[in-house]
PDB file of C-alpha atoms in Angstrom:
ATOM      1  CA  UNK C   1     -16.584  11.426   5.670  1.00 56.00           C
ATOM      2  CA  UNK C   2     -12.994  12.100   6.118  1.00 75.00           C
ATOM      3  CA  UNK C   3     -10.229   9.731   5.001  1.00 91.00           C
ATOM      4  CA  UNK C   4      -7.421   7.960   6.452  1.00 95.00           C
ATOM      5  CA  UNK C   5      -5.302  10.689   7.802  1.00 95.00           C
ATOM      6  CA  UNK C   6      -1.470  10.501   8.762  1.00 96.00           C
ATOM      7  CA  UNK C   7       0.522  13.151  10.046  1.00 96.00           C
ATOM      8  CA  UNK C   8       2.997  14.794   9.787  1.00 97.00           C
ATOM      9  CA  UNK C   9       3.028  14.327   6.475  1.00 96.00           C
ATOM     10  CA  UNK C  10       6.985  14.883   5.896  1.00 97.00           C
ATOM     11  CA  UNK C  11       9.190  13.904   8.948  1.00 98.00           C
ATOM     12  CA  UNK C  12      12.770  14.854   9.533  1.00 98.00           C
ATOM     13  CA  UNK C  13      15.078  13.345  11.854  1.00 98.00           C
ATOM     14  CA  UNK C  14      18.800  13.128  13.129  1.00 98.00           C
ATOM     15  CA  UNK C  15      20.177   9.891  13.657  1.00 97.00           C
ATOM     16  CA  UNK C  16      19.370   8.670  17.427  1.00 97.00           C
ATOM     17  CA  UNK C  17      16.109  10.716  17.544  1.00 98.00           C
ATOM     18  CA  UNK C  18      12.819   9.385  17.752  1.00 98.00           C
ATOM     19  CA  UNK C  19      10.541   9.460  15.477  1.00 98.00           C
ATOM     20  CA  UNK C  20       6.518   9.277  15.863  1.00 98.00           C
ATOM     21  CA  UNK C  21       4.177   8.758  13.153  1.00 98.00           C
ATOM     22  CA  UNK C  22       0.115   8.674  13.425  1.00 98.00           C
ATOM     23  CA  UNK C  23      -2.978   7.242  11.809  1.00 98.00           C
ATOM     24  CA  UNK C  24      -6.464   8.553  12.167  1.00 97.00           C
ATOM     25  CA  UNK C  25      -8.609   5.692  10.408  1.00 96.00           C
ATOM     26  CA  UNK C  26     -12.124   6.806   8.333  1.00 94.00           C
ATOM     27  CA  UNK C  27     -15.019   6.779  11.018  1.00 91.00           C
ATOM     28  CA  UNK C  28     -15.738   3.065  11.635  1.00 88.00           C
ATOM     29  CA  UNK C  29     -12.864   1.731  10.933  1.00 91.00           C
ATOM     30  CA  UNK C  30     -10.966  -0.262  13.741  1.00 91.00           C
ATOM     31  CA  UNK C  31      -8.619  -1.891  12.025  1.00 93.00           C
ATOM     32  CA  UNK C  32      -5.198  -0.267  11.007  1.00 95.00           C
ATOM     33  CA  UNK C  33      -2.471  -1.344   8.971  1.00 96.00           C
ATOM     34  CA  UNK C  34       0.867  -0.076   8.482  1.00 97.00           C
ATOM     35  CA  UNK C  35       3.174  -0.531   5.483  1.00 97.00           C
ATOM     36  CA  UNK C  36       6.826   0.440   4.878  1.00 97.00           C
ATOM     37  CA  UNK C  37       7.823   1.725   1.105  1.00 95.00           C
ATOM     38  CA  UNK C  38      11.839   1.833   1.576  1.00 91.00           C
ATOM     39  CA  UNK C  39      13.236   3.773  -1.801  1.00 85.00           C
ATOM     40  CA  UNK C  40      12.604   2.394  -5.274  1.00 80.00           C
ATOM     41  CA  UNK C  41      11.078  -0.418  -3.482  1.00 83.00           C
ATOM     42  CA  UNK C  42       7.661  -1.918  -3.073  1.00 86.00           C
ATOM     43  CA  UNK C  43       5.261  -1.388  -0.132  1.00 94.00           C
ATOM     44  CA  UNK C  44       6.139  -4.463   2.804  1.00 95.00           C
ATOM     45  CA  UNK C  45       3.407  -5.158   5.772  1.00 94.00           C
ATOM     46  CA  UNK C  46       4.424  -3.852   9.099  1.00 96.00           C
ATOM     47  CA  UNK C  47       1.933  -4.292  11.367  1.00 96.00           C
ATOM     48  CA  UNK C  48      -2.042  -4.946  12.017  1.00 94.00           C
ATOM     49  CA  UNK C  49      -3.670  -3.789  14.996  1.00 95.00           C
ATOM     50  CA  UNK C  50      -7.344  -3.250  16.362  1.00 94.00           C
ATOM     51  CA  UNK C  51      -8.142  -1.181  19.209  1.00 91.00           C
ATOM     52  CA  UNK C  52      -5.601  -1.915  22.188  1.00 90.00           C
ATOM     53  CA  UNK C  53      -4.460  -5.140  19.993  1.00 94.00           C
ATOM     54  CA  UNK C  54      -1.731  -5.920  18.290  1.00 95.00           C
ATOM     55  CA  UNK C  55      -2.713  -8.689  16.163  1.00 93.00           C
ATOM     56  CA  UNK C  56      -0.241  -9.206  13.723  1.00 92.00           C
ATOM     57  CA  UNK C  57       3.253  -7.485  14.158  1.00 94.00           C
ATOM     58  CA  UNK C  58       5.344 -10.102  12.116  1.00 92.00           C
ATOM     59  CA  UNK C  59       6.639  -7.377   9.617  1.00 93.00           C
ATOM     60  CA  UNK C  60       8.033  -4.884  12.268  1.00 95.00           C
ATOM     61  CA  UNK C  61      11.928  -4.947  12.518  1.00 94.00           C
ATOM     62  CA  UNK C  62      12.761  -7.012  16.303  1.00 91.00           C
ATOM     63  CA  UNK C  63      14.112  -3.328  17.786  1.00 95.00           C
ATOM     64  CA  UNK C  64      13.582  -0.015  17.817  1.00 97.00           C
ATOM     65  CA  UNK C  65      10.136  -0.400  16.420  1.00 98.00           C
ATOM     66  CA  UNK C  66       7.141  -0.444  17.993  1.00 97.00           C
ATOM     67  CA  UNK C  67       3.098  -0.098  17.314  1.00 98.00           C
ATOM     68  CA  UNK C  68      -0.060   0.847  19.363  1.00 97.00           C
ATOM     69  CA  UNK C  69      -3.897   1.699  18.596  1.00 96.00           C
ATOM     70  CA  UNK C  70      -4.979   2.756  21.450  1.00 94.00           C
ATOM     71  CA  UNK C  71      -8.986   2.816  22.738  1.00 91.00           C
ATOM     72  CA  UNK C  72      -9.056   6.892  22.236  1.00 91.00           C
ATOM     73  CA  UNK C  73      -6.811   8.220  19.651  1.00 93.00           C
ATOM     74  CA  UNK C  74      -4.763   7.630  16.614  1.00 96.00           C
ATOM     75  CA  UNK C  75      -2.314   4.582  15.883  1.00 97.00           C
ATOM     76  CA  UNK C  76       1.024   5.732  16.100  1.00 98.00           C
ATOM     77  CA  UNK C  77       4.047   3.757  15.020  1.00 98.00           C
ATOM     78  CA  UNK C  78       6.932   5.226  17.165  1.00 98.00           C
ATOM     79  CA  UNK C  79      10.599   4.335  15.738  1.00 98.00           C
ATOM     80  CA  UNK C  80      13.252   4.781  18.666  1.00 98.00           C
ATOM     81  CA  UNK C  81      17.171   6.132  17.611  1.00 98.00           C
ATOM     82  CA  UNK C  82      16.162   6.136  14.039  1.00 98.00           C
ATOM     83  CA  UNK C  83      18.808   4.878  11.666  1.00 97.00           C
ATOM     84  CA  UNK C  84      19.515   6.517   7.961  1.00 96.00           C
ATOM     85  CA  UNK C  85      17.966   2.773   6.375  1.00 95.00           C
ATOM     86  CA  UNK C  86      14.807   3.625   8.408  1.00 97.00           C
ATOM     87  CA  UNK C  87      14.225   6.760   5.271  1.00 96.00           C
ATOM     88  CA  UNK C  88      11.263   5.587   3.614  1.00 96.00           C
ATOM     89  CA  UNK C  89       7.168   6.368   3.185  1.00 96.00           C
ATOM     90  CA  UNK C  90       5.587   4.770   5.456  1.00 98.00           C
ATOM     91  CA  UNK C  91       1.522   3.920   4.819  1.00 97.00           C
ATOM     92  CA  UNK C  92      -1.185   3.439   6.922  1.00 97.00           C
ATOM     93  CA  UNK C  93      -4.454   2.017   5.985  1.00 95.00           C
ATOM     94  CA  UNK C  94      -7.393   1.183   7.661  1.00 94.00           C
ATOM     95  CA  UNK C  95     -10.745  -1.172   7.137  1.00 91.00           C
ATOM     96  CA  UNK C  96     -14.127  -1.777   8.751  1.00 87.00           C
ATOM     97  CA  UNK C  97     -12.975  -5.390   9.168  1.00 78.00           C
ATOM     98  CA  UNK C  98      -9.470  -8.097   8.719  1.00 72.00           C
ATOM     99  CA  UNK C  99     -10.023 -11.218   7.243  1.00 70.00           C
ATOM    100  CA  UNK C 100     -12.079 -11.538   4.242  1.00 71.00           C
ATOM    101  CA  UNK C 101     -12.879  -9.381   1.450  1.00 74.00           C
ATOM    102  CA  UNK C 102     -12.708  -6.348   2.805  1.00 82.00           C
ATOM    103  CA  UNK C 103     -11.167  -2.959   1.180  1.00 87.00           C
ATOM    104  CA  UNK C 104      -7.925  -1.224   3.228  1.00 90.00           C
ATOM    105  CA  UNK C 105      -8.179   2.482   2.960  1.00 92.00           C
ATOM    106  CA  UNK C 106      -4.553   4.472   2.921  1.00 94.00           C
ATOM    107  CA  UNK C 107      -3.614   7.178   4.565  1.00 95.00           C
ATOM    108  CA  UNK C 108      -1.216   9.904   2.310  1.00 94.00           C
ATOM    109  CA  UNK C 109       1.685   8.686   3.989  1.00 96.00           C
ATOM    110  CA  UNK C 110       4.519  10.271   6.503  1.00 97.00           C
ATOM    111  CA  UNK C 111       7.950  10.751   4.583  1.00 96.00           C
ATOM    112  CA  UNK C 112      10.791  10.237   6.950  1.00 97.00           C
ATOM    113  CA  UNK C 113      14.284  11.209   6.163  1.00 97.00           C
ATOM    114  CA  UNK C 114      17.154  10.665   8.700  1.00 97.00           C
ATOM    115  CA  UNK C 115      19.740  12.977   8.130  1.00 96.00           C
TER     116      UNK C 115
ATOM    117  CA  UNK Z   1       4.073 -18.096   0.389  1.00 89.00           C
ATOM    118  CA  UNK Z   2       2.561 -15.035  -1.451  1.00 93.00           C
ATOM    119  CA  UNK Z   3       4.469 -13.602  -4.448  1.00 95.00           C
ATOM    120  CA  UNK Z   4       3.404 -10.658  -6.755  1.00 96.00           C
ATOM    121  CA  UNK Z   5       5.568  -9.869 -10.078  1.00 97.00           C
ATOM    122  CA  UNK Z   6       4.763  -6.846 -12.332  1.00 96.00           C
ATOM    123  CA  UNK Z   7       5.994  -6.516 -15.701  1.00 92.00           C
ATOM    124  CA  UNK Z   8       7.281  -5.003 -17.231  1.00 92.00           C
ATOM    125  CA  UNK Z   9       9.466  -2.793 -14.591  1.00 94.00           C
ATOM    126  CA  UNK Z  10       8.998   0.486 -16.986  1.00 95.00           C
ATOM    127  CA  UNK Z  11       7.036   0.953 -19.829  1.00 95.00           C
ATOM    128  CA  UNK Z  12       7.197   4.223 -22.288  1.00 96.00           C
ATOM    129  CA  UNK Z  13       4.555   5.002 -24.886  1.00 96.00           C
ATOM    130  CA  UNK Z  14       3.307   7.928 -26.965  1.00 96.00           C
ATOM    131  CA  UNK Z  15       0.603   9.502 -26.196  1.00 97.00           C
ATOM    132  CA  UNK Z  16      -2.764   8.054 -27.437  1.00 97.00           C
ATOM    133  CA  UNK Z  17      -1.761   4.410 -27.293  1.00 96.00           C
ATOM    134  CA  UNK Z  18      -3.545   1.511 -25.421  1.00 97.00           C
ATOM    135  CA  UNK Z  19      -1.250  -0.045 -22.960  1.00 95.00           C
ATOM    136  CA  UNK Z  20      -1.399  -3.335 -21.007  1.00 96.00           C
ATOM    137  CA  UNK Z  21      -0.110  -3.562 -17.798  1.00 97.00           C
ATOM    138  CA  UNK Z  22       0.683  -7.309 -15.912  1.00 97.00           C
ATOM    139  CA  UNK Z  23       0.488  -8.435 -12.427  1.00 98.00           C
ATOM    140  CA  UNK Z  24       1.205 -12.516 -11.575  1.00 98.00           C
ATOM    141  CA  UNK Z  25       0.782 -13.908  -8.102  1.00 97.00           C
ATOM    142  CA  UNK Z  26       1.711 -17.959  -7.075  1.00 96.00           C
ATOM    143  CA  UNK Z  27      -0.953 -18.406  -5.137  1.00 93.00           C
ATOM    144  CA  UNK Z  28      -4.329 -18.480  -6.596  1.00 92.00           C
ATOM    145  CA  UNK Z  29      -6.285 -18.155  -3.003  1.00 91.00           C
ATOM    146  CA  UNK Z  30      -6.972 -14.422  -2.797  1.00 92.00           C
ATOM    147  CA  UNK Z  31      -9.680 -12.172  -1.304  1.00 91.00           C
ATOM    148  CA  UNK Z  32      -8.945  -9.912  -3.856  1.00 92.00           C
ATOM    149  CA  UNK Z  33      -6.974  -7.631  -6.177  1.00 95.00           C
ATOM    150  CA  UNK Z  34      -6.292  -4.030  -6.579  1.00 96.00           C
ATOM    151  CA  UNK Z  35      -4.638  -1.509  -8.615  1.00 97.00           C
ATOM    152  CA  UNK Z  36      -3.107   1.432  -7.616  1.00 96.00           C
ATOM    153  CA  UNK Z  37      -1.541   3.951  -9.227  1.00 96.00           C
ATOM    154  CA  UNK Z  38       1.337   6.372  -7.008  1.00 94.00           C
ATOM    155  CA  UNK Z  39       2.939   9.446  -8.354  1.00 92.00           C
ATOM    156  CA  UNK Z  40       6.528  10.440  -7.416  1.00 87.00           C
ATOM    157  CA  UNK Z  41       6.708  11.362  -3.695  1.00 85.00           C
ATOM    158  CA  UNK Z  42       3.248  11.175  -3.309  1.00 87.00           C
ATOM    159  CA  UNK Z  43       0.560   8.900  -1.659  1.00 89.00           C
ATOM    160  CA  UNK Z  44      -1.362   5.816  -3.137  1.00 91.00           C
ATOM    161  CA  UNK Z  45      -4.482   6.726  -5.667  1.00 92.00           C
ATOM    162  CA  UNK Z  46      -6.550   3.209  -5.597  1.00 93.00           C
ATOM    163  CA  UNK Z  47      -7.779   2.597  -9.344  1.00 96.00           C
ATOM    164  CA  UNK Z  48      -9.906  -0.410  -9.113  1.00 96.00           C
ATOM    165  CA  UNK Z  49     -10.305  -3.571  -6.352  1.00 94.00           C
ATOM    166  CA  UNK Z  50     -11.305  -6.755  -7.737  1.00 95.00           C
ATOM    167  CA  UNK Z  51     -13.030  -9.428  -5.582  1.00 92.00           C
ATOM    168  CA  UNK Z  52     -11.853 -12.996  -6.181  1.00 92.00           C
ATOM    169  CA  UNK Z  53     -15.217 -13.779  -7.405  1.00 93.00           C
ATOM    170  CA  UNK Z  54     -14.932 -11.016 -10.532  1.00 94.00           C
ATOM    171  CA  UNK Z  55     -13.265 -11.236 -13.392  1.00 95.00           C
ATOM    172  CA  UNK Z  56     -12.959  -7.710 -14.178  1.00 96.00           C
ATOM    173  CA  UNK Z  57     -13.631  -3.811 -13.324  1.00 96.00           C
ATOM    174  CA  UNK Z  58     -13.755  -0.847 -15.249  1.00 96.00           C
ATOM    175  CA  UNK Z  59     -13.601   2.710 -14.287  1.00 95.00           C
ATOM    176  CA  UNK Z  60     -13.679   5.270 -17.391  1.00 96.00           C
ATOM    177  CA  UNK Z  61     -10.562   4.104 -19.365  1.00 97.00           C
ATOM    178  CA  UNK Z  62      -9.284   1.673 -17.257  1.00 97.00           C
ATOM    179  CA  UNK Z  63     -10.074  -2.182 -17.120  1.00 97.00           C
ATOM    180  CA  UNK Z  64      -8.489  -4.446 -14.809  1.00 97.00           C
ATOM    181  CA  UNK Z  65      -9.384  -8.152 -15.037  1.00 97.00           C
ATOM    182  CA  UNK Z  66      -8.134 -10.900 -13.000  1.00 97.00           C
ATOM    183  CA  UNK Z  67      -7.814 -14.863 -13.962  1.00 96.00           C
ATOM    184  CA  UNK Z  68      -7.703 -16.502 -10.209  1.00 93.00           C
ATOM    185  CA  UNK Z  69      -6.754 -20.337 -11.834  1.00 93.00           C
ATOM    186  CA  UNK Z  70      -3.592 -18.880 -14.157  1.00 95.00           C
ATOM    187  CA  UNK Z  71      -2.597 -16.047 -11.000  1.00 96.00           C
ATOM    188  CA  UNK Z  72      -3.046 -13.283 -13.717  1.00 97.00           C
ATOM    189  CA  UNK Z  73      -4.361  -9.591 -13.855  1.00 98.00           C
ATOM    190  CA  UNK Z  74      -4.233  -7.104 -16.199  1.00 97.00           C
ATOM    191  CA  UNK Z  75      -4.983  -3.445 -16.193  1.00 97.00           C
ATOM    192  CA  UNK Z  76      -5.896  -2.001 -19.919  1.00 97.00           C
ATOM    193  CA  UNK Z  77      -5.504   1.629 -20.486  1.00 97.00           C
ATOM    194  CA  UNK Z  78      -7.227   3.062 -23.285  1.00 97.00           C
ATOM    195  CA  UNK Z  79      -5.941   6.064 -25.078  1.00 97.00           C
ATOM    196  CA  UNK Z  80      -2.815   6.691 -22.688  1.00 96.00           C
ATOM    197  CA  UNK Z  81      -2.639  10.149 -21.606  1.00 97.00           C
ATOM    198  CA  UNK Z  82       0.630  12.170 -20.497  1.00 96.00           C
ATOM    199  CA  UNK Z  83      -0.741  12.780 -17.064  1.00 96.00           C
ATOM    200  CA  UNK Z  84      -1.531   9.158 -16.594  1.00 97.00           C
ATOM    201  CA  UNK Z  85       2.729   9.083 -15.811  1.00 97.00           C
ATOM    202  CA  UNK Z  86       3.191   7.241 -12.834  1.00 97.00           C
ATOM    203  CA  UNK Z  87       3.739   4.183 -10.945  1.00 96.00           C
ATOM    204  CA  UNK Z  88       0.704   1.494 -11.579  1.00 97.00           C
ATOM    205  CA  UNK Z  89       1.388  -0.830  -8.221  1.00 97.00           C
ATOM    206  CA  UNK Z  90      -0.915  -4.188  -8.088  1.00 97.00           C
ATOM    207  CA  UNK Z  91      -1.565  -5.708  -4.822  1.00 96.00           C
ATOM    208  CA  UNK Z  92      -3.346  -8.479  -3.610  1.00 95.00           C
ATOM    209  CA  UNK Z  93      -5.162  -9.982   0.088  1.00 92.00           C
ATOM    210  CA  UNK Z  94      -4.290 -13.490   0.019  1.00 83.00           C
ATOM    211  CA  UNK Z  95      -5.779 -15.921   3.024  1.00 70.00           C
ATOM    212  CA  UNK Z  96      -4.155 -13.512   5.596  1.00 72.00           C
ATOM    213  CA  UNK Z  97      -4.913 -10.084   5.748  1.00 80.00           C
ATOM    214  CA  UNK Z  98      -2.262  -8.078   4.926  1.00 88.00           C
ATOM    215  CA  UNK Z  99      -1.663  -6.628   1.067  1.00 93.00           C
ATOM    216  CA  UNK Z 100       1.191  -8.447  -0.704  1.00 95.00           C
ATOM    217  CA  UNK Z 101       2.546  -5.915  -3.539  1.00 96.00           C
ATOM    218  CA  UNK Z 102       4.100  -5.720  -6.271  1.00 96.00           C
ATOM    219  CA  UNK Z 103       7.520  -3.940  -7.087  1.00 94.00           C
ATOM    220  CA  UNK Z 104       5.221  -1.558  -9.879  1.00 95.00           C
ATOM    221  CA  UNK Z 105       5.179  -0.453 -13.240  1.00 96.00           C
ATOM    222  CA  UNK Z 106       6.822   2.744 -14.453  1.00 96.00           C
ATOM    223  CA  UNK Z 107       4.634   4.058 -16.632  1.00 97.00           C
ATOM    224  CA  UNK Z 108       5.852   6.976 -19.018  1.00 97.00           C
ATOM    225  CA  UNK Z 109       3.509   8.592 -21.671  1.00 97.00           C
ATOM    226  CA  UNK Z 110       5.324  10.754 -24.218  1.00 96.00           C
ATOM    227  CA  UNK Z 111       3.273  13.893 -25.424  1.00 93.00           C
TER     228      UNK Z 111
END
């Protein structure tokens, strides 16, 4: 039973390039979460999404950002002219269910460096 | 709104020592609790999860507990280790859904 997978794994990017991240989630899972660690800083919510939804998106920056989980496929989190702040790990977890007591599974995490 | 402190920010001990490691949140109604543990440039290693109706969790030498009323957990390593270096994160799933973190504890154990 495979975990969360994210790929790439290490992501490098100009300034004004785009940059595409994805999130398989374990088998079951159809809820996916993605988290932003910026350097020497803690991990902030980004986004929540289940299949074709996005539920909760109150963490993503208002541009350049966006989020999808589509019904076939992996969750990607696609960041548009990528900025040198936008450098960070950036975590995706997954869980069988949202609310409640449920355990989020994580992903290794996509490094992104804009050069 | 959901707050998570860690303390302290760093901690260095010789090897062999037992170590205590705090987490504090301000708002007592959680789902639950969990520890993690992240090396440097690497991914997130979950230690232990802690529901809000536990008080505690062990796995081999590490025992987190977690006091809901006072917003307090702990995680208690016995005989510290050199390769148990790393960054000890505690997080928690308040009423929402999302994982509120901490900023982590830098945890250095000198051979």
């Amino acid at each position: 039973n495979a975990g969360v997978m994210q790929n790439p794994r290490h992501l490098v990017r100009r300034r004004g390039q785009e940059a595409r991240l994805r999130c398989s989630p374990m088998k079951g899972h159809s809820h996916v979460y993605w988290y932003r660690q910026l350097p020497e800083e803690g991990l902030k919510f980004m986004v929540y999404l289940q299949k074709e939804n996005i539920i909760d998106e109150s963490g993503m920056p208002k541009e350049r950002f966006s989020a999808e989980f589509p019904k076939e496929g992996p969750s990607i989190l696609r960041i548009q002219q990528v900025v040198r702040g936008d450098s960070a790990a950036y975590f995706c977890a997954s869980s069988p269910q949202g609310q409640g007591v449920h355990e989020q599974y994580f992903g290794p995490g996509t490094r992104l460096t804009v050069t | 709104k959901q707050e998570v402190t860690q303390i302290p920010a760093a901690l260095s001990v010789p090897e062999g020592e037992n170590l205590v490691l705090n987490c504090s949140f301000t708002d007592s109604a959680i789902y639950n609790l969990q520890w993690f543990r992240q090396d440097p440039g690497k991914g997130l290693t979950s230690l232990l999860l802690i529901q809000s109706s536990q008080r505690e969790q062990t796995s081999g030498r590490l025992n987190a507990s977690l006091d809901k009323s006072s917003g307090r957990s702990t995680l208690y390593i016995a005989a510290s280790q050199p390769g148990d270096s790393a960054t000890y994160l505690c997080a928690v799933k308040d009423s929402n859904y999302q994982l509120i973190w901490g900023a982590g504890t830098k945890l250095i154990i000198k051979p």
